[in-house]
Amino acid sequence: MLQPGPTSDPDPTLTRALARDLNAADYRTERLRERWGTAVDAVLGRGHALPARRALAGDESALAVVARLFGLGEGVTEAEASLVFASVGAPGLAALGLVEVDAGEVRPRALIRPQTYVDEDGADEWLVVSDLDEAAWGGPLPEGHVLGVGRASLTLAGLQLSGAVDRALDVGTGCGIQALRAWRAAASVVATDVSERALRITRLNAQLNGVDGIQTRRGDLFEPVTGETFDRIVSNPPFVITPRVAGVPAYEYRDGGRVGDGLVTEFIAGVGRHLTPGGTAQLLANWETRHGVPGLDRVRAWVEDSDIPLEAWVIERELLDPVAYAQLWIRDGGTVPGTAAYDELLGAWLDDFDTRRVTAIGFGYVLLRRPARGRPTLARYERAPQALPEGGLGAHLGRALTAHDRLSALDEAGLAASTLVVAPDVTEARHHLPGAEDPSVIELHQGGGLARVLAVDPALAALVGACDGDLAVGPLIDAIAELLEVDAARLRADLLPRVRELVFCGFLSFV
């Protein structure tokens, strides 16, 4: 069986040569989609490589050779590799730990896949090295597997706040995708991991993409940065809840070695002392509902127990029962349902959950901020299971934080004196019973952001519709009160708190 990929530090000269060869082959996401079609591309993203293999059959172009070798994890002939990788050569690929060369065949020891990203500076692409995936490996993954760019990685990369900062930290960097994303806005980045192989792959990916300014350090959680502070911390930590019993694989990329959701508890407890005033931390996490206490309430308690006061915005995206959660992660490791090994692992997971009386496991996004001054003013814990629009949420989260800060400085009179405008992605839907003149339901729909749908009454709908940047909120409410023949003071008291919510959520914005 093939050994895992890079196990030594990359040679910069060879890495630069490899980058030239990949660029010469035009090894890019768009070109691959053109070659095998969007439908094949979609199923490949879900781990099904056969349609892509069939699409490349008989194609001897440079793009096809690179795609077979490093995109699909298939062997190619040494002659093909020598022709396509003219700069680095097959021996150079082997020296980088990316292939094995034997009897005229070049077999991959790692994958290299192009990954498109979009942020406020525009769209671009990275080339990302990772270990062979399950399809290329041909069985359950090794425990030291270094994961490539998956759905969770893309989610967190899209969640990252924009805006230039001095220092950023990526905790549990894996292949380095979050560090690369953080580098786009940070003067310097520190990337940590418990796996030395992961750090080597991170360094290789930085070199491959011409990125300077990412420093790697080995260690658990915040141990490698003791006494240091950062303006921005990001982490896709190994948060997967795993039984601490013999026979259950402890995959480094997903298992932090703690009981239950203890890793996330520790992260939240320790992150505050590593944030500069005004600094933010963002992570993906799981949390358990235990003894009838909802997971979101437990996360709130962790934040409130922090010795450094923190603001929090926590969004629960999914909620799974213990059986579904266990099945998800057993299959993720490559163990096939219906086998004795699968049933044994499922039993271990369910026994583990039973010991803590776990009835559900939540997954979501955590955004924490150390107040620049004073006490925390943001403590928001919500569920958002709805489908989200394509593209990252980072810009939306940043605008919401800015809106929160401005709203916090305004009393009711100040808000009433403010002029607002409806966001361009907001639409209104009215639902009527057959034959009814007045709507029974009025909804505001958000096309971007968290794609919220809010039910509103006629007074709030009228106010939102009138927010065109001309008149302030207070006079608008007074006019609506006169139209509806209700008390203006009472209507203000009713609408202004809801206006605050609409501004934070992005339905309305300050002029």
PDB file of N, CA and C in Angstrom, residues 391-443:
ATOM      1  N   GLY A 391     -21.646  31.598  -1.756  1.00  0.00           N
ATOM      2  CA  GLY A 391     -20.713  32.662  -1.391  1.00  0.00           C
ATOM      3  C   GLY A 391     -20.541  32.734   0.109  1.00  0.00           C
ATOM      4  N   GLY A 392     -19.469  33.358   0.529  1.00  0.00           N
ATOM      5  CA  GLY A 392     -19.145  33.416   1.940  1.00  0.00           C
ATOM      6  C   GLY A 392     -19.995  34.409   2.709  1.00  0.00           C
ATOM      7  N   LEU A 393     -20.036  34.204   4.025  1.00  0.00           N
ATOM      8  CA  LEU A 393     -20.801  35.070   4.909  1.00  0.00           C
ATOM      9  C   LEU A 393     -19.931  36.107   5.610  1.00  0.00           C
ATOM     10  N   GLY A 394     -18.629  36.092   5.346  1.00  0.00           N
ATOM     11  CA  GLY A 394     -17.727  36.969   6.076  1.00  0.00           C
ATOM     12  C   GLY A 394     -18.114  38.431   6.008  1.00  0.00           C
ATOM     13  N   ALA A 395     -18.435  38.917   4.811  1.00  0.00           N
ATOM     14  CA  ALA A 395     -18.792  40.325   4.660  1.00  0.00           C
ATOM     15  C   ALA A 395     -20.077  40.635   5.420  1.00  0.00           C
ATOM     16  N   HIS A 396     -21.044  39.719   5.365  1.00  0.00           N
ATOM     17  CA  HIS A 396     -22.304  39.917   6.084  1.00  0.00           C
ATOM     18  C   HIS A 396     -22.059  39.977   7.594  1.00  0.00           C
ATOM     19  N   LEU A 397     -21.251  39.067   8.114  1.00  0.00           N
ATOM     20  CA  LEU A 397     -20.960  39.076   9.547  1.00  0.00           C
ATOM     21  C   LEU A 397     -20.281  40.376   9.953  1.00  0.00           C
ATOM     22  N   GLY A 398     -19.350  40.830   9.126  1.00  0.00           N
ATOM     23  CA  GLY A 398     -18.663  42.081   9.429  1.00  0.00           C
ATOM     24  C   GLY A 398     -19.610  43.269   9.460  1.00  0.00           C
ATOM     25  N   ARG A 399     -20.527  43.326   8.514  1.00  0.00           N
ATOM     26  CA  ARG A 399     -21.502  44.423   8.492  1.00  0.00           C
ATOM     27  C   ARG A 399     -22.414  44.360   9.715  1.00  0.00           C
ATOM     28  N   ALA A 400     -22.772  43.136  10.125  1.00  0.00           N
ATOM     29  CA  ALA A 400     -23.633  42.992  11.298  1.00  0.00           C
ATOM     30  C   ALA A 400     -22.924  43.481  12.556  1.00  0.00           C
ATOM     31  N   LEU A 401     -21.636  43.171  12.708  1.00  0.00           N
ATOM     32  CA  LEU A 401     -20.883  43.653  13.864  1.00  0.00           C
ATOM     33  C   LEU A 401     -20.798  45.182  13.860  1.00  0.00           C
ATOM     34  N   THR A 402     -20.552  45.751  12.691  1.00  0.00           N
ATOM     35  CA  THR A 402     -20.492  47.212  12.585  1.00  0.00           C
ATOM     36  C   THR A 402     -21.834  47.831  12.947  1.00  0.00           C
ATOM     37  N   ALA A 403     -22.926  47.225  12.461  1.00  0.00           N
ATOM     38  CA  ALA A 403     -24.261  47.727  12.783  1.00  0.00           C
ATOM     39  C   ALA A 403     -24.535  47.610  14.282  1.00  0.00           C
ATOM     40  N   HIS A 404     -24.128  46.485  14.871  1.00  0.00           N
ATOM     41  CA  HIS A 404     -24.333  46.304  16.311  1.00  0.00           C
ATOM     42  C   HIS A 404     -23.626  47.402  17.105  1.00  0.00           C
ATOM     43  N   ASP A 405     -22.393  47.692  16.728  1.00  0.00           N
ATOM     44  CA  ASP A 405     -21.645  48.716  17.453  1.00  0.00           C
ATOM     45  C   ASP A 405     -22.323  50.079  17.347  1.00  0.00           C
ATOM     46  N   ARG A 406     -22.819  50.396  16.177  1.00  0.00           N
ATOM     47  CA  ARG A 406     -23.496  51.684  16.011  1.00  0.00           C
ATOM     48  C   ARG A 406     -24.820  51.709  16.769  1.00  0.00           C
ATOM     49  N   LEU A 407     -25.553  50.610  16.722  1.00  0.00           N
ATOM     50  CA  LEU A 407     -26.818  50.539  17.451  1.00  0.00           C
ATOM     51  C   LEU A 407     -26.612  50.631  18.953  1.00  0.00           C
ATOM     52  N   SER A 408     -25.522  50.037  19.443  1.00  0.00           N
ATOM     53  CA  SER A 408     -25.252  50.051  20.887  1.00  0.00           C
ATOM     54  C   SER A 408     -25.022  51.462  21.397  1.00  0.00           C
ATOM     55  N   ALA A 409     -24.569  52.346  20.525  1.00  0.00           N
ATOM     56  CA  ALA A 409     -24.299  53.727  20.934  1.00  0.00           C
ATOM     57  C   ALA A 409     -25.536  54.620  20.822  1.00  0.00           C
ATOM     58  N   LEU A 410     -26.653  54.073  20.320  1.00  0.00           N
ATOM     59  CA  LEU A 410     -27.866  54.862  20.120  1.00  0.00           C
ATOM     60  C   LEU A 410     -28.936  54.481  21.130  1.00  0.00           C
ATOM     61  N   ASP A 411     -29.518  55.466  21.807  1.00  0.00           N
ATOM     62  CA  ASP A 411     -30.719  55.211  22.588  1.00  0.00           C
ATOM     63  C   ASP A 411     -31.923  55.268  21.641  1.00  0.00           C
ATOM     64  N   GLU A 412     -33.133  55.144  22.191  1.00  0.00           N
ATOM     65  CA  GLU A 412     -34.314  55.104  21.336  1.00  0.00           C
ATOM     66  C   GLU A 412     -34.502  56.410  20.566  1.00  0.00           C
ATOM     67  N   ALA A 413     -34.182  57.522  21.224  1.00  0.00           N
ATOM     68  CA  ALA A 413     -34.311  58.808  20.534  1.00  0.00           C
ATOM     69  C   ALA A 413     -33.308  58.916  19.393  1.00  0.00           C
ATOM     70  N   GLY A 414     -32.092  58.415  19.638  1.00  0.00           N
ATOM     71  CA  GLY A 414     -31.080  58.441  18.584  1.00  0.00           C
ATOM     72  C   GLY A 414     -31.451  57.575  17.412  1.00  0.00           C
ATOM     73  N   LEU A 415     -32.035  56.392  17.695  1.00  0.00           N
ATOM     74  CA  LEU A 415     -32.462  55.519  16.603  1.00  0.00           C
ATOM     75  C   LEU A 415     -33.611  56.162  15.821  1.00  0.00           C
ATOM     76  N   ALA A 416     -34.538  56.800  16.547  1.00  0.00           N
ATOM     77  CA  ALA A 416     -35.669  57.452  15.877  1.00  0.00           C
ATOM     78  C   ALA A 416     -35.204  58.586  14.977  1.00  0.00           C
ATOM     79  N   ALA A 417     -34.072  59.202  15.328  1.00  0.00           N
ATOM     80  CA  ALA A 417     -33.547  60.304  14.521  1.00  0.00           C
ATOM     81  C   ALA A 417     -32.682  59.821  13.356  1.00  0.00           C
ATOM     82  N   SER A 418     -32.456  58.508  13.264  1.00  0.00           N
ATOM     83  CA  SER A 418     -31.603  57.952  12.217  1.00  0.00           C
ATOM     84  C   SER A 418     -32.387  57.745  10.924  1.00  0.00           C
ATOM     85  N   THR A 419     -31.672  57.869   9.816  1.00  0.00           N
ATOM     86  CA  THR A 419     -32.263  57.619   8.502  1.00  0.00           C
ATOM     87  C   THR A 419     -31.754  56.276   7.986  1.00  0.00           C
ATOM     88  N   LEU A 420     -32.677  55.438   7.551  1.00  0.00           N
ATOM     89  CA  LEU A 420     -32.340  54.081   7.132  1.00  0.00           C
ATOM     90  C   LEU A 420     -32.790  53.843   5.697  1.00  0.00           C
ATOM     91  N   VAL A 421     -32.222  52.802   5.094  1.00  0.00           N
ATOM     92  CA  VAL A 421     -32.594  52.418   3.741  1.00  0.00           C
ATOM     93  C   VAL A 421     -32.714  50.899   3.684  1.00  0.00           C
ATOM     94  N   VAL A 422     -33.632  50.407   2.867  1.00  0.00           N
ATOM     95  CA  VAL A 422     -33.824  48.959   2.721  1.00  0.00           C
ATOM     96  C   VAL A 422     -32.679  48.367   1.910  1.00  0.00           C
ATOM     97  N   ALA A 423     -32.186  47.223   2.361  1.00  0.00           N
ATOM     98  CA  ALA A 423     -31.121  46.547   1.628  1.00  0.00           C
ATOM     99  C   ALA A 423     -31.635  46.085   0.264  1.00  0.00           C
ATOM    100  N   PRO A 424     -30.773  46.093  -0.756  1.00  0.00           N
ATOM    101  CA  PRO A 424     -31.233  45.762  -2.117  1.00  0.00           C
ATOM    102  C   PRO A 424     -31.649  44.311  -2.301  1.00  0.00           C
ATOM    103  N   ASP A 425     -31.285  43.417  -1.383  1.00  0.00           N
ATOM    104  CA  ASP A 425     -31.639  42.005  -1.541  1.00  0.00           C
ATOM    105  C   ASP A 425     -32.935  41.640  -0.811  1.00  0.00           C
ATOM    106  N   VAL A 426     -33.629  42.618  -0.240  1.00  0.00           N
ATOM    107  CA  VAL A 426     -34.837  42.359   0.541  1.00  0.00           C
ATOM    108  C   VAL A 426     -36.073  42.453  -0.352  1.00  0.00           C
ATOM    109  N   THR A 427     -36.933  41.453  -0.246  1.00  0.00           N
ATOM    110  CA  THR A 427     -38.217  41.455  -0.955  1.00  0.00           C
ATOM    111  C   THR A 427     -39.334  41.200   0.052  1.00  0.00           C
ATOM    112  N   GLU A 428     -40.542  41.514  -0.362  1.00  0.00           N
ATOM    113  CA  GLU A 428     -41.701  41.315   0.508  1.00  0.00           C
ATOM    114  C   GLU A 428     -42.662  40.341  -0.147  1.00  0.00           C
ATOM    115  N   ALA A 429     -43.232  39.434   0.668  1.00  0.00           N
ATOM    116  CA  ALA A 429     -44.243  38.494   0.187  1.00  0.00           C
ATOM    117  C   ALA A 429     -45.484  38.638   1.052  1.00  0.00           C
ATOM    118  N   ARG A 430     -46.632  38.728   0.402  1.00  0.00           N
ATOM    119  CA  ARG A 430     -47.909  38.822   1.111  1.00  0.00           C
ATOM    120  C   ARG A 430     -48.774  37.624   0.734  1.00  0.00           C
ATOM    121  N   HIS A 431     -49.346  37.008   1.747  1.00  0.00           N
ATOM    122  CA  HIS A 431     -50.168  35.807   1.529  1.00  0.00           C
ATOM    123  C   HIS A 431     -51.600  36.121   1.919  1.00  0.00           C
ATOM    124  N   HIS A 432     -52.538  35.888   1.005  1.00  0.00           N
ATOM    125  CA  HIS A 432     -53.946  36.173   1.223  1.00  0.00           C
ATOM    126  C   HIS A 432     -54.752  34.878   1.229  1.00  0.00           C
ATOM    127  N   LEU A 433     -55.705  34.820   2.126  1.00  0.00           N
ATOM    128  CA  LEU A 433     -56.687  33.759   2.029  1.00  0.00           C
ATOM    129  C   LEU A 433     -57.586  34.035   0.822  1.00  0.00           C
ATOM    130  N   PRO A 434     -58.100  33.010   0.178  1.00  0.00           N
ATOM    131  CA  PRO A 434     -58.951  33.235  -1.003  1.00  0.00           C
ATOM    132  C   PRO A 434     -60.088  34.210  -0.696  1.00  0.00           C
ATOM    133  N   GLY A 435     -60.185  35.254  -1.488  1.00  0.00           N
ATOM    134  CA  GLY A 435     -61.258  36.228  -1.347  1.00  0.00           C
ATOM    135  C   GLY A 435     -61.001  37.313  -0.322  1.00  0.00           C
ATOM    136  N   ALA A 436     -59.912  37.194   0.461  1.00  0.00           N
ATOM    137  CA  ALA A 436     -59.639  38.182   1.508  1.00  0.00           C
ATOM    138  C   ALA A 436     -58.956  39.402   0.914  1.00  0.00           C
ATOM    139  N   GLU A 437     -59.338  40.578   1.389  1.00  0.00           N
ATOM    140  CA  GLU A 437     -58.742  41.813   0.891  1.00  0.00           C
ATOM    141  C   GLU A 437     -57.383  42.070   1.542  1.00  0.00           C
ATOM    142  N   ASP A 438     -57.306  41.797   2.848  1.00  0.00           N
ATOM    143  CA  ASP A 438     -56.068  42.038   3.584  1.00  0.00           C
ATOM    144  C   ASP A 438     -55.249  40.758   3.693  1.00  0.00           C
ATOM    145  N   PRO A 439     -53.912  40.871   3.673  1.00  0.00           N
ATOM    146  CA  PRO A 439     -53.072  39.665   3.787  1.00  0.00           C
ATOM    147  C   PRO A 439     -53.157  39.058   5.177  1.00  0.00           C
ATOM    148  N   SER A 440     -53.084  37.728   5.239  1.00  0.00           N
ATOM    149  CA  SER A 440     -53.036  37.045   6.531  1.00  0.00           C
ATOM    150  C   SER A 440     -51.605  36.925   7.041  1.00  0.00           C
ATOM    151  N   VAL A 441     -50.640  36.957   6.125  1.00  0.00           N
ATOM    152  CA  VAL A 441     -49.221  36.871   6.480  1.00  0.00           C
ATOM    153  C   VAL A 441     -48.440  37.823   5.582  1.00  0.00           C
ATOM    154  N   ILE A 442     -47.540  38.598   6.198  1.00  0.00           N
ATOM    155  CA  ILE A 442     -46.599  39.434   5.455  1.00  0.00           C
ATOM    156  C   ILE A 442     -45.196  39.008   5.853  1.00  0.00           C
ATOM    157  N   GLU A 443     -44.358  38.730   4.866  1.00  0.00           N
ATOM    158  CA  GLU A 443     -43.002  38.267   5.143  1.00  0.00           C
ATOM    159  C   GLU A 443     -41.976  39.147   4.442  1.00  0.00           C
TER     160      GLU A 443
END
